[in-house]
mmCIF file with all atom_site columns, C-alpha atoms in Angstrom:
data_model
loop_
_atom_site.group_PDB
_atom_site.id
_atom_site.type_symbol
_atom_site.label_atom_id
_atom_site.label_alt_id
_atom_site.label_comp_id
_atom_site.label_asym_id
_atom_site.label_entity_id
_atom_site.label_seq_id
_atom_site.pdbx_PDB_ins_code
_atom_site.Cartn_x
_atom_site.Cartn_y
_atom_site.Cartn_z
_atom_site.occupancy
_atom_site.B_iso_or_equiv
_atom_site.pdbx_formal_charge
_atom_site.auth_seq_id
_atom_site.auth_comp_id
_atom_site.auth_asym_id
_atom_site.auth_atom_id
_atom_site.pdbx_PDB_model_num
ATOM 1   C CA . ALA T 1 1   ? 25.087 6.647   -15.262 1.00 79.00 ? 282 ALA T CA 1
ATOM 2   C CA . GLN T 1 2   ? 26.535 5.151   -12.135 1.00 86.00 ? 283 GLN T CA 1
ATOM 3   C CA . SER T 1 3   ? 26.393 1.558   -10.948 1.00 90.00 ? 284 SER T CA 1
ATOM 4   C CA . VAL T 1 4   ? 27.932 -0.738  -8.393  1.00 93.00 ? 285 VAL T CA 1
ATOM 5   C CA . ALA T 1 5   ? 28.347 -4.511  -8.396  1.00 95.00 ? 286 ALA T CA 1
ATOM 6   C CA . GLN T 1 6   ? 28.816 -6.931  -5.545  1.00 95.00 ? 287 GLN T CA 1
ATOM 7   C CA . PRO T 1 7   ? 29.676 -10.208 -7.257  1.00 95.00 ? 288 PRO T CA 1
ATOM 8   C CA . GLU T 1 8   ? 29.189 -12.467 -4.238  1.00 95.00 ? 289 GLU T CA 1
ATOM 9   C CA . ASP T 1 9   ? 25.767 -13.081 -2.688  1.00 94.00 ? 290 ASP T CA 1
ATOM 10  C CA . GLN T 1 10  ? 27.418 -14.678 0.335   1.00 96.00 ? 291 GLN T CA 1
ATOM 11  C CA . VAL T 1 11  ? 30.892 -14.905 1.832   1.00 98.00 ? 292 VAL T CA 1
ATOM 12  C CA . ASN T 1 12  ? 31.791 -17.456 4.491   1.00 98.00 ? 293 ASN T CA 1
ATOM 13  C CA . VAL T 1 13  ? 34.868 -17.037 6.643   1.00 98.00 ? 294 VAL T CA 1
ATOM 14  C CA . ALA T 1 14  ? 36.142 -18.681 9.799   1.00 98.00 ? 295 ALA T CA 1
ATOM 15  C CA . GLU T 1 15  ? 36.367 -16.601 12.939  1.00 97.00 ? 296 GLU T CA 1
ATOM 16  C CA . GLY T 1 16  ? 39.831 -15.079 13.297  1.00 97.00 ? 297 GLY T CA 1
ATOM 17  C CA . ASN T 1 17  ? 40.585 -15.257 9.578   1.00 98.00 ? 298 ASN T CA 1
ATOM 18  C CA . PRO T 1 18  ? 40.853 -12.183 7.359   1.00 97.00 ? 299 PRO T CA 1
ATOM 19  C CA . LEU T 1 19  ? 37.760 -11.279 5.374   1.00 97.00 ? 300 LEU T CA 1
ATOM 20  C CA . THR T 1 20  ? 37.176 -9.525  2.073   1.00 98.00 ? 301 THR T CA 1
ATOM 21  C CA . VAL T 1 21  ? 33.870 -8.428  0.600   1.00 98.00 ? 302 VAL T CA 1
ATOM 22  C CA . LYS T 1 22  ? 34.173 -7.347  -3.019  1.00 98.00 ? 303 LYS T CA 1
ATOM 23  C CA . CYS T 1 23  ? 32.762 -4.305  -4.763  1.00 98.00 ? 304 CYS T CA 1
ATOM 24  C CA . THR T 1 24  ? 33.323 -2.813  -8.197  1.00 97.00 ? 305 THR T CA 1
ATOM 25  C CA . TYR T 1 25  ? 31.836 0.394   -9.493  1.00 95.00 ? 306 TYR T CA 1
ATOM 26  C CA . SER T 1 26  ? 31.196 2.355   -12.654 1.00 93.00 ? 307 SER T CA 1
ATOM 27  C CA . VAL T 1 27  ? 30.947 6.128   -12.901 1.00 89.00 ? 308 VAL T CA 1
ATOM 28  C CA . SER T 1 28  ? 31.621 8.600   -15.656 1.00 86.00 ? 309 SER T CA 1
ATOM 29  C CA . GLY T 1 29  ? 33.689 10.870  -13.426 1.00 84.00 ? 310 GLY T CA 1
ATOM 30  C CA . ASN T 1 30  ? 35.251 10.426  -10.008 1.00 84.00 ? 311 ASN T CA 1
ATOM 31  C CA . PRO T 1 31  ? 33.452 8.482   -7.305  1.00 89.00 ? 312 PRO T CA 1
ATOM 32  C CA . TYR T 1 32  ? 32.407 8.806   -3.746  1.00 91.00 ? 313 TYR T CA 1
ATOM 33  C CA . LEU T 1 33  ? 32.305 5.257   -2.375  1.00 94.00 ? 314 LEU T CA 1
ATOM 34  C CA . PHE T 1 34  ? 30.608 3.904   0.729   1.00 94.00 ? 315 PHE T CA 1
ATOM 35  C CA . TRP T 1 35  ? 30.175 0.731   2.720   1.00 97.00 ? 316 TRP T CA 1
ATOM 36  C CA . TYR T 1 36  ? 27.129 0.115   4.897   1.00 96.00 ? 317 TYR T CA 1
ATOM 37  C CA . VAL T 1 37  ? 26.255 -2.832  7.128   1.00 96.00 ? 318 VAL T CA 1
ATOM 38  C CA . GLN T 1 38  ? 22.798 -4.142  7.970   1.00 94.00 ? 319 GLN T CA 1
ATOM 39  C CA . TYR T 1 39  ? 22.172 -6.384  10.956  1.00 92.00 ? 320 TYR T CA 1
ATOM 40  C CA . PRO T 1 40  ? 18.960 -8.457  11.087  1.00 86.00 ? 321 PRO T CA 1
ATOM 41  C CA . ASN T 1 41  ? 15.804 -6.392  11.509  1.00 80.00 ? 322 ASN T CA 1
ATOM 42  C CA . ARG T 1 42  ? 17.769 -3.152  11.450  1.00 84.00 ? 323 ARG T CA 1
ATOM 43  C CA . GLY T 1 43  ? 18.402 -0.328  9.025   1.00 88.00 ? 324 GLY T CA 1
ATOM 44  C CA . LEU T 1 44  ? 21.697 0.219   7.229   1.00 92.00 ? 325 LEU T CA 1
ATOM 45  C CA . GLN T 1 45  ? 24.576 1.603   9.272   1.00 93.00 ? 326 GLN T CA 1
ATOM 46  C CA . PHE T 1 46  ? 27.336 3.678   7.716   1.00 92.00 ? 327 PHE T CA 1
ATOM 47  C CA . LEU T 1 47  ? 30.759 1.981   7.990   1.00 95.00 ? 328 LEU T CA 1
ATOM 48  C CA . LEU T 1 48  ? 33.173 4.082   5.957   1.00 95.00 ? 329 LEU T CA 1
ATOM 49  C CA . LYS T 1 49  ? 33.569 6.192   2.849   1.00 93.00 ? 330 LYS T CA 1
ATOM 50  C CA . TYR T 1 50  ? 36.168 7.206   0.298   1.00 93.00 ? 331 TYR T CA 1
ATOM 51  C CA . ILE T 1 51  ? 36.177 10.796  -0.868  1.00 88.00 ? 332 ILE T CA 1
ATOM 52  C CA . THR T 1 52  ? 39.715 11.555  -1.957  1.00 84.00 ? 333 THR T CA 1
ATOM 53  C CA . GLY T 1 53  ? 43.278 11.136  -0.775  1.00 84.00 ? 334 GLY T CA 1
ATOM 54  C CA . ASP T 1 54  ? 44.634 7.988   0.816   1.00 88.00 ? 335 ASP T CA 1
ATOM 55  C CA . ASN T 1 55  ? 43.400 4.890   -1.003  1.00 92.00 ? 336 ASN T CA 1
ATOM 56  C CA . LEU T 1 56  ? 43.094 2.939   2.251   1.00 95.00 ? 337 LEU T CA 1
ATOM 57  C CA . VAL T 1 57  ? 40.117 4.083   4.268   1.00 95.00 ? 338 VAL T CA 1
ATOM 58  C CA . LYS T 1 58  ? 39.577 3.027   7.863   1.00 95.00 ? 339 LYS T CA 1
ATOM 59  C CA . GLY T 1 59  ? 36.107 2.781   9.334   1.00 93.00 ? 340 GLY T CA 1
ATOM 60  C CA . SER T 1 60  ? 34.062 1.499   12.233  1.00 89.00 ? 341 SER T CA 1
ATOM 61  C CA . TYR T 1 61  ? 34.511 -1.858  13.998  1.00 91.00 ? 342 TYR T CA 1
ATOM 62  C CA . GLY T 1 62  ? 38.008 -2.430  12.568  1.00 95.00 ? 343 GLY T CA 1
ATOM 63  C CA . PHE T 1 63  ? 36.891 -2.474  8.932   1.00 97.00 ? 344 PHE T CA 1
ATOM 64  C CA . GLU T 1 64  ? 38.856 -0.865  6.143   1.00 97.00 ? 345 GLU T CA 1
ATOM 65  C CA . ALA T 1 65  ? 38.471 -0.567  2.401   1.00 97.00 ? 346 ALA T CA 1
ATOM 66  C CA . GLU T 1 66  ? 40.922 -0.037  -0.404  1.00 96.00 ? 347 GLU T CA 1
ATOM 67  C CA . PHE T 1 67  ? 40.119 2.210   -3.338  1.00 96.00 ? 348 PHE T CA 1
ATOM 68  C CA . ASN T 1 68  ? 41.694 0.980   -6.566  1.00 96.00 ? 349 ASN T CA 1
ATOM 69  C CA . LYS T 1 69  ? 41.042 3.337   -9.441  1.00 93.00 ? 350 LYS T CA 1
ATOM 70  C CA . SER T 1 70  ? 42.604 1.191   -12.151 1.00 94.00 ? 351 SER T CA 1
ATOM 71  C CA . GLN T 1 71  ? 40.475 -1.794  -11.192 1.00 95.00 ? 352 GLN T CA 1
ATOM 72  C CA . THR T 1 72  ? 37.445 0.361   -10.269 1.00 96.00 ? 353 THR T CA 1
ATOM 73  C CA . SER T 1 73  ? 37.157 -1.557  -7.034  1.00 97.00 ? 354 SER T CA 1
ATOM 74  C CA . PHE T 1 74  ? 36.486 -0.736  -3.401  1.00 98.00 ? 355 PHE T CA 1
ATOM 75  C CA . HIS T 1 75  ? 36.793 -4.012  -1.481  1.00 98.00 ? 356 HIS T CA 1
ATOM 76  C CA . LEU T 1 76  ? 35.936 -4.140  2.204   1.00 98.00 ? 357 LEU T CA 1
ATOM 77  C CA . LYS T 1 77  ? 38.450 -5.878  4.455   1.00 98.00 ? 358 LYS T CA 1
ATOM 78  C CA . LYS T 1 78  ? 39.079 -6.820  8.054   1.00 97.00 ? 359 LYS T CA 1
ATOM 79  C CA . PRO T 1 79  ? 42.219 -8.570  9.348   1.00 97.00 ? 360 PRO T CA 1
ATOM 80  C CA . SER T 1 80  ? 40.431 -10.845 11.814  1.00 97.00 ? 361 SER T CA 1
ATOM 81  C CA . ALA T 1 81  ? 36.726 -11.684 11.519  1.00 97.00 ? 362 ALA T CA 1
ATOM 82  C CA . LEU T 1 82  ? 34.375 -11.879 14.495  1.00 97.00 ? 363 LEU T CA 1
ATOM 83  C CA . VAL T 1 83  ? 31.149 -13.866 14.707  1.00 96.00 ? 364 VAL T CA 1
ATOM 84  C CA . SER T 1 84  ? 29.419 -10.565 15.436  1.00 95.00 ? 365 SER T CA 1
ATOM 85  C CA . ASP T 1 85  ? 30.506 -9.294  12.011  1.00 96.00 ? 366 ASP T CA 1
ATOM 86  C CA . SER T 1 86  ? 27.935 -11.614 10.422  1.00 97.00 ? 367 SER T CA 1
ATOM 87  C CA . ALA T 1 87  ? 25.542 -9.301  8.603   1.00 96.00 ? 368 ALA T CA 1
ATOM 88  C CA . LEU T 1 88  ? 24.559 -7.955  5.189   1.00 96.00 ? 369 LEU T CA 1
ATOM 89  C CA . TYR T 1 89  ? 27.058 -5.543  3.638   1.00 97.00 ? 370 TYR T CA 1
ATOM 90  C CA . PHE T 1 90  ? 26.216 -2.968  0.990   1.00 96.00 ? 371 PHE T CA 1
ATOM 91  C CA . CYS T 1 91  ? 28.586 -1.060  -1.246  1.00 96.00 ? 372 CYS T CA 1
ATOM 92  C CA . ALA T 1 92  ? 27.382 2.257   -2.683  1.00 94.00 ? 373 ALA T CA 1
ATOM 93  C CA . VAL T 1 93  ? 28.661 4.832   -5.147  1.00 92.00 ? 374 VAL T CA 1
ATOM 94  C CA . ARG T 1 94  ? 27.967 8.409   -6.118  1.00 86.00 ? 375 ARG T CA 1
ATOM 95  C CA . ASP T 1 95  ? 29.445 10.128  -9.153  1.00 79.00 ? 376 ASP T CA 1
ATOM 96  C CA . ILE T 1 96  ? 30.980 13.370  -7.845  1.00 75.00 ? 377 ILE T CA 1
ATOM 97  C CA . GLY T 1 97  ? 29.959 15.297  -10.929 1.00 67.00 ? 378 GLY T CA 1
ATOM 98  C CA . GLY T 1 98  ? 26.599 13.634  -11.387 1.00 61.00 ? 379 GLY T CA 1
ATOM 99  C CA . TYR T 1 99  ? 23.111 14.575  -10.360 1.00 63.00 ? 380 TYR T CA 1
ATOM 100 C CA . GLN T 1 100 ? 22.042 11.167  -9.122  1.00 67.00 ? 381 GLN T CA 1
ATOM 101 C CA . LYS T 1 101 ? 21.861 10.268  -5.492  1.00 77.00 ? 382 LYS T CA 1
ATOM 102 C CA . VAL T 1 102 ? 23.782 7.311   -4.152  1.00 85.00 ? 383 VAL T CA 1
ATOM 103 C CA . THR T 1 103 ? 23.348 3.933   -5.884  1.00 88.00 ? 384 THR T CA 1
ATOM 104 C CA . PHE T 1 104 ? 23.513 0.832   -3.695  1.00 91.00 ? 385 PHE T CA 1
ATOM 105 C CA . GLY T 1 105 ? 24.706 -2.648  -4.597  1.00 92.00 ? 386 GLY T CA 1
ATOM 106 C CA . THR T 1 106 ? 22.638 -5.768  -4.069  1.00 91.00 ? 387 THR T CA 1
ATOM 107 C CA . GLY T 1 107 ? 24.386 -6.657  -0.840  1.00 94.00 ? 388 GLY T CA 1
ATOM 108 C CA . THR T 1 108 ? 26.681 -9.480  0.298   1.00 96.00 ? 389 THR T CA 1
ATOM 109 C CA . LYS T 1 109 ? 25.800 -11.663 3.229   1.00 96.00 ? 390 LYS T CA 1
ATOM 110 C CA . LEU T 1 110 ? 28.836 -12.269 5.430   1.00 97.00 ? 391 LEU T CA 1
ATOM 111 C CA . GLN T 1 111 ? 28.734 -15.386 7.567   1.00 97.00 ? 392 GLN T CA 1
ATOM 112 C CA . VAL T 1 112 ? 31.512 -15.756 10.131  1.00 97.00 ? 393 VAL T CA 1
ATOM 113 C CA . ILE T 1 113 ? 31.769 -19.335 11.325  1.00 96.00 ? 394 ILE T CA 1
ATOM 114 C CA . PRO T 1 114 ? 32.856 -19.952 14.935  1.00 95.00 ? 395 PRO T CA 1
ATOM 115 C CA . GLU W 2 1   ? 21.112 4.759   17.383  1.00 68.00 ? 226 GLU W CA 1
ATOM 116 C CA . THR W 2 2   ? 21.542 6.627   14.131  1.00 74.00 ? 227 THR W CA 1
ATOM 117 C CA . GLY W 2 3   ? 19.352 9.630   14.944  1.00 93.00 ? 228 GLY W CA 1
ATOM 118 C CA . VAL W 2 4   ? 16.634 8.511   12.529  1.00 96.00 ? 229 VAL W CA 1
ATOM 119 C CA . THR W 2 5   ? 13.472 6.958   13.952  1.00 96.00 ? 230 THR W CA 1
ATOM 120 C CA . GLN W 2 6   ? 10.650 5.196   12.147  1.00 97.00 ? 231 GLN W CA 1
ATOM 121 C CA . THR W 2 7   ? 7.171  4.241   13.294  1.00 97.00 ? 232 THR W CA 1
ATOM 122 C CA . PRO W 2 8   ? 5.599  1.801   13.303  1.00 97.00 ? 233 PRO W CA 1
ATOM 123 C CA . ARG W 2 9   ? 8.266  -0.891  13.251  1.00 95.00 ? 234 ARG W CA 1
ATOM 124 C CA . HIS W 2 10  ? 5.802  -3.479  11.987  1.00 96.00 ? 235 HIS W CA 1
ATOM 125 C CA . LEU W 2 11  ? 2.559  -3.019  10.055  1.00 96.00 ? 236 LEU W CA 1
ATOM 126 C CA . VAL W 2 12  ? 0.061  -5.507  8.682   1.00 95.00 ? 237 VAL W CA 1
ATOM 127 C CA . MET W 2 13  ? -2.638 -4.139  6.428   1.00 92.00 ? 238 MET W CA 1
ATOM 128 C CA . GLY W 2 14  ? -5.267 -5.295  4.007   1.00 88.00 ? 239 GLY W CA 1
ATOM 129 C CA . MET W 2 15  ? -5.347 -4.213  0.402   1.00 87.00 ? 240 MET W CA 1
ATOM 130 C CA . THR W 2 16  ? -8.193 -1.761  1.026   1.00 86.00 ? 241 THR W CA 1
ATOM 131 C CA . ASN W 2 17  ? -6.662 -0.083  4.069   1.00 87.00 ? 242 ASN W CA 1
ATOM 132 C CA . LYS W 2 18  ? -5.026 3.337   4.283   1.00 93.00 ? 243 LYS W CA 1
ATOM 133 C CA . LYS W 2 19  ? -2.035 3.726   6.547   1.00 94.00 ? 244 LYS W CA 1
ATOM 134 C CA . SER W 2 20  ? 0.970  6.009   6.944   1.00 97.00 ? 245 SER W CA 1
ATOM 135 C CA . LEU W 2 21  ? 4.605  5.419   7.785   1.00 98.00 ? 246 LEU W CA 1
ATOM 136 C CA . LYS W 2 22  ? 6.440  8.079   9.748   1.00 98.00 ? 247 LYS W CA 1
ATOM 137 C CA . CYS W 2 23  ? 10.103 9.009   9.811   1.00 98.00 ? 248 CYS W CA 1
ATOM 138 C CA . GLU W 2 24  ? 11.822 11.600  11.984  1.00 97.00 ? 249 GLU W CA 1
ATOM 139 C CA . GLN W 2 25  ? 15.458 12.639  11.937  1.00 96.00 ? 250 GLN W CA 1
ATOM 140 C CA . HIS W 2 26  ? 17.263 14.420  14.767  1.00 95.00 ? 251 HIS W CA 1
ATOM 141 C CA . LEU W 2 27  ? 20.494 15.137  12.878  1.00 94.00 ? 252 LEU W CA 1
ATOM 142 C CA . GLY W 2 28  ? 19.736 18.549  11.422  1.00 93.00 ? 253 GLY W CA 1
ATOM 143 C CA . HIS W 2 29  ? 19.911 17.169  7.883   1.00 92.00 ? 254 HIS W CA 1
ATOM 144 C CA . ASN W 2 30  ? 18.183 18.792  4.925   1.00 90.00 ? 255 ASN W CA 1
ATOM 145 C CA . ALA W 2 31  ? 17.480 15.739  2.742   1.00 90.00 ? 256 ALA W CA 1
ATOM 146 C CA . MET W 2 32  ? 15.338 12.678  3.427   1.00 93.00 ? 257 MET W CA 1
ATOM 147 C CA . TYR W 2 33  ? 14.754 9.466   1.501   1.00 93.00 ? 258 TYR W CA 1
ATOM 148 C CA . TRP W 2 34  ? 12.371 6.516   1.280   1.00 95.00 ? 259 TRP W CA 1
ATOM 149 C CA . TYR W 2 35  ? 13.747 3.150   0.182   1.00 94.00 ? 260 TYR W CA 1
ATOM 150 C CA . LYS W 2 36  ? 12.055 -0.197  -0.378  1.00 95.00 ? 261 LYS W CA 1
ATOM 151 C CA . GLN W 2 37  ? 14.016 -3.323  0.534   1.00 93.00 ? 262 GLN W CA 1
ATOM 152 C CA . SER W 2 38  ? 12.641 -6.616  -0.742  1.00 90.00 ? 263 SER W CA 1
ATOM 153 C CA . ALA W 2 39  ? 14.218 -10.011 -0.324  1.00 83.00 ? 264 ALA W CA 1
ATOM 154 C CA . LYS W 2 40  ? 16.865 -10.787 -2.947  1.00 75.00 ? 265 LYS W CA 1
ATOM 155 C CA . LYS W 2 41  ? 16.427 -7.440  -4.698  1.00 81.00 ? 266 LYS W CA 1
ATOM 156 C CA . PRO W 2 42  ? 18.598 -4.315  -4.731  1.00 80.00 ? 267 PRO W CA 1
ATOM 157 C CA . LEU W 2 43  ? 17.683 -1.485  -2.444  1.00 88.00 ? 268 LEU W CA 1
ATOM 158 C CA . GLU W 2 44  ? 15.123 0.612   -4.358  1.00 89.00 ? 269 GLU W CA 1
ATOM 159 C CA . LEU W 2 45  ? 15.153 4.375   -3.973  1.00 89.00 ? 270 LEU W CA 1
ATOM 160 C CA . MET W 2 46  ? 11.524 5.550   -3.959  1.00 92.00 ? 271 MET W CA 1
ATOM 161 C CA . PHE W 2 47  ? 11.550 9.240   -3.104  1.00 92.00 ? 272 PHE W CA 1
ATOM 162 C CA . VAL W 2 48  ? 14.048 11.948  -2.264  1.00 90.00 ? 273 VAL W CA 1
ATOM 163 C CA . TYR W 2 49  ? 13.268 15.270  -0.617  1.00 90.00 ? 274 TYR W CA 1
ATOM 164 C CA . SER W 2 50  ? 15.859 18.008  -0.422  1.00 85.00 ? 275 SER W CA 1
ATOM 165 C CA . LEU W 2 51  ? 14.987 21.194  1.476   1.00 81.00 ? 276 LEU W CA 1
ATOM 166 C CA . GLU W 2 52  ? 11.426 19.834  1.732   1.00 79.00 ? 277 GLU W CA 1
ATOM 167 C CA . GLU W 2 53  ? 10.981 19.662  -2.038  1.00 81.00 ? 278 GLU W CA 1
ATOM 168 C CA . ARG W 2 54  ? 10.707 16.394  -3.894  1.00 82.00 ? 279 ARG W CA 1
ATOM 169 C CA . VAL W 2 55  ? 13.703 16.104  -6.195  1.00 78.00 ? 280 VAL W CA 1
ATOM 170 C CA . GLU W 2 56  ? 13.533 12.495  -7.278  1.00 77.00 ? 281 GLU W CA 1
ATOM 171 C CA . ASN W 2 57  ? 10.717 10.016  -7.762  1.00 77.00 ? 282 ASN W CA 1
ATOM 172 C CA . ASN W 2 58  ? 11.817 6.777   -9.306  1.00 75.00 ? 283 ASN W CA 1
ATOM 173 C CA . SER W 2 59  ? 8.551  5.874   -11.031 1.00 84.00 ? 284 SER W CA 1
ATOM 174 C CA . VAL W 2 60  ? 6.831  4.709   -7.902  1.00 92.00 ? 285 VAL W CA 1
ATOM 175 C CA . PRO W 2 61  ? 3.156  3.683   -8.192  1.00 93.00 ? 286 PRO W CA 1
ATOM 176 C CA . SER W 2 62  ? 0.656  6.310   -7.098  1.00 92.00 ? 287 SER W CA 1
ATOM 177 C CA . ARG W 2 63  ? -0.579 4.078   -4.267  1.00 94.00 ? 288 ARG W CA 1
ATOM 178 C CA . PHE W 2 64  ? 2.521  5.381   -2.452  1.00 95.00 ? 289 PHE W CA 1
ATOM 179 C CA . SER W 2 65  ? 2.291  9.073   -1.602  1.00 95.00 ? 290 SER W CA 1
ATOM 180 C CA . PRO W 2 66  ? 5.109  10.875  0.238   1.00 95.00 ? 291 PRO W CA 1
ATOM 181 C CA . GLU W 2 67  ? 4.797  13.977  2.350   1.00 95.00 ? 292 GLU W CA 1
ATOM 182 C CA . CYS W 2 68  ? 7.583  16.102  3.810   1.00 94.00 ? 293 CYS W CA 1
ATOM 183 C CA . PRO W 2 69  ? 6.092  18.851  6.004   1.00 93.00 ? 294 PRO W CA 1
ATOM 184 C CA . ASN W 2 70  ? 9.486  20.029  7.276   1.00 92.00 ? 295 ASN W CA 1
ATOM 185 C CA . SER W 2 71  ? 13.118 18.999  7.137   1.00 90.00 ? 296 SER W CA 1
ATOM 186 C CA . SER W 2 72  ? 12.814 16.700  10.153  1.00 95.00 ? 297 SER W CA 1
ATOM 187 C CA . HIS W 2 73  ? 9.742  14.698  9.208   1.00 96.00 ? 298 HIS W CA 1
ATOM 188 C CA . LEU W 2 74  ? 8.851  12.443  6.320   1.00 96.00 ? 299 LEU W CA 1
ATOM 189 C CA . PHE W 2 75  ? 5.715  10.402  5.773   1.00 97.00 ? 300 PHE W CA 1
ATOM 190 C CA . LEU W 2 76  ? 4.769  7.682   3.334   1.00 97.00 ? 301 LEU W CA 1
ATOM 191 C CA . HIS W 2 77  ? 1.013  7.406   2.863   1.00 97.00 ? 302 HIS W CA 1
ATOM 192 C CA . LEU W 2 78  ? -0.196 4.013   1.695   1.00 96.00 ? 303 LEU W CA 1
ATOM 193 C CA . HIS W 2 79  ? -3.517 3.096   0.062   1.00 93.00 ? 304 HIS W CA 1
ATOM 194 C CA . THR W 2 80  ? -4.865 0.127   -1.878  1.00 92.00 ? 305 THR W CA 1
ATOM 195 C CA . LEU W 2 81  ? -1.561 -1.692  -1.705  1.00 93.00 ? 306 LEU W CA 1
ATOM 196 C CA . GLN W 2 82  ? -0.810 -5.052  -3.305  1.00 93.00 ? 307 GLN W CA 1
ATOM 197 C CA . PRO W 2 83  ? 0.740  -8.125  -1.677  1.00 93.00 ? 308 PRO W CA 1
ATOM 198 C CA . GLU W 2 84  ? 3.933  -7.526  -3.680  1.00 93.00 ? 309 GLU W CA 1
ATOM 199 C CA . ASP W 2 85  ? 4.346  -4.246  -1.800  1.00 95.00 ? 310 ASP W CA 1
ATOM 200 C CA . SER W 2 86  ? 5.228  -6.242  1.313   1.00 95.00 ? 311 SER W CA 1
ATOM 201 C CA . ALA W 2 87  ? 8.802  -5.268  2.178   1.00 95.00 ? 312 ALA W CA 1
ATOM 202 C CA . LEU W 2 88  ? 11.010 -3.398  4.606   1.00 95.00 ? 313 LEU W CA 1
ATOM 203 C CA . TYR W 2 89  ? 10.624 0.345   4.094   1.00 97.00 ? 314 TYR W CA 1
ATOM 204 C CA . LEU W 2 90  ? 13.668 2.325   5.104   1.00 96.00 ? 315 LEU W CA 1
ATOM 205 C CA . CYS W 2 91  ? 13.948 6.027   5.731   1.00 96.00 ? 316 CYS W CA 1
ATOM 206 C CA . ALA W 2 92  ? 17.281 7.841   5.544   1.00 94.00 ? 317 ALA W CA 1
ATOM 207 C CA . SER W 2 93  ? 18.562 11.379  5.875   1.00 93.00 ? 318 SER W CA 1
ATOM 208 C CA . SER W 2 94  ? 21.675 13.252  4.779   1.00 90.00 ? 319 SER W CA 1
ATOM 209 C CA . GLN W 2 95  ? 23.120 16.724  4.601   1.00 87.00 ? 320 GLN W CA 1
ATOM 210 C CA . ASP W 2 96  ? 22.678 17.587  0.946   1.00 76.00 ? 321 ASP W CA 1
ATOM 211 C CA . THR W 2 97  ? 25.268 20.020  -0.366  1.00 69.00 ? 322 THR W CA 1
ATOM 212 C CA . THR W 2 98  ? 26.380 20.711  -3.928  1.00 66.00 ? 323 THR W CA 1
ATOM 213 C CA . GLY W 2 99  ? 29.071 18.172  -4.727  1.00 60.00 ? 324 GLY W CA 1
ATOM 214 C CA . GLY W 2 100 ? 28.731 16.700  -1.270  1.00 65.00 ? 325 GLY W CA 1
ATOM 215 C CA . THR W 2 101 ? 29.061 13.062  -0.370  1.00 65.00 ? 326 THR W CA 1
ATOM 216 C CA . ASP W 2 102 ? 25.464 12.644  0.833   1.00 73.00 ? 327 ASP W CA 1
ATOM 217 C CA . THR W 2 103 ? 26.422 10.143  3.519   1.00 85.00 ? 328 THR W CA 1
ATOM 218 C CA . GLN W 2 104 ? 23.065 8.722   4.474   1.00 90.00 ? 329 GLN W CA 1
ATOM 219 C CA . TYR W 2 105 ? 21.901 7.692   7.933   1.00 92.00 ? 330 TYR W CA 1
ATOM 220 C CA . PHE W 2 106 ? 19.139 5.118   8.071   1.00 94.00 ? 331 PHE W CA 1
ATOM 221 C CA . GLY W 2 107 ? 16.281 4.398   10.392  1.00 95.00 ? 332 GLY W CA 1
ATOM 222 C CA . PRO W 2 108 ? 15.493 0.853   11.560  1.00 94.00 ? 333 PRO W CA 1
ATOM 223 C CA . GLY W 2 109 ? 12.765 0.402   8.974   1.00 95.00 ? 334 GLY W CA 1
ATOM 224 C CA . THR W 2 110 ? 9.088  -0.531  8.951   1.00 96.00 ? 335 THR W CA 1
ATOM 225 C CA . ARG W 2 111 ? 8.319  -4.149  8.097   1.00 95.00 ? 336 ARG W CA 1
ATOM 226 C CA . LEU W 2 112 ? 5.145  -3.965  6.011   1.00 96.00 ? 337 LEU W CA 1
ATOM 227 C CA . THR W 2 113 ? 2.978  -6.978  5.246   1.00 95.00 ? 338 THR W CA 1
ATOM 228 C CA . VAL W 2 114 ? 0.043  -6.594  2.849   1.00 94.00 ? 339 VAL W CA 1
ATOM 229 C CA . LEU W 2 115 ? -2.555 -9.332  3.062   1.00 91.00 ? 340 LEU W CA 1
#
């Protein structure tokens, strides 16, 4: 079975400060990992994904995520937060060798304070 | 725009009504999905179609009936719904390949309210 956990319901950060949104995962094999963002009254938008290779993945809007196999984590980061980054962020995982489709986390609300 | 459209964007219906949600993808993908998003709950996968065949149905009540006439279109037929079915219904599509990543692209959703 595969699962993903986002331990924080909400993260508050001041504009201009670095941000981190946490995600840990569990799979029986090797993972594909994703981050999606959802703005109010919109669907989810794909931000970035880890397949293999470099542990630091760069995505849209200046976001990046670091794959850490030993800690089974895939935290989303950005060096300098913008007010427009305020949204709901979802981590997702798929076991490469599994039959299941992608499993999404419960989401973390990011609030960037001006 | 993600290349996935959903209509209507908002729907209010009574418990005895019958309505349908429509999803269309313009990405050339071969897999389509219905999700239910309720407040303070994880995203719930309802149905998956790959190559127009249903491959996953996560124990969804029979009052929800999906239809996938071709790889570009997906419908969710609704009848005798309950107030707890009020939610945002999201459609997504992906290119489904063996061992592939299944990166999904989402539509804007239909906000459903059941009175």
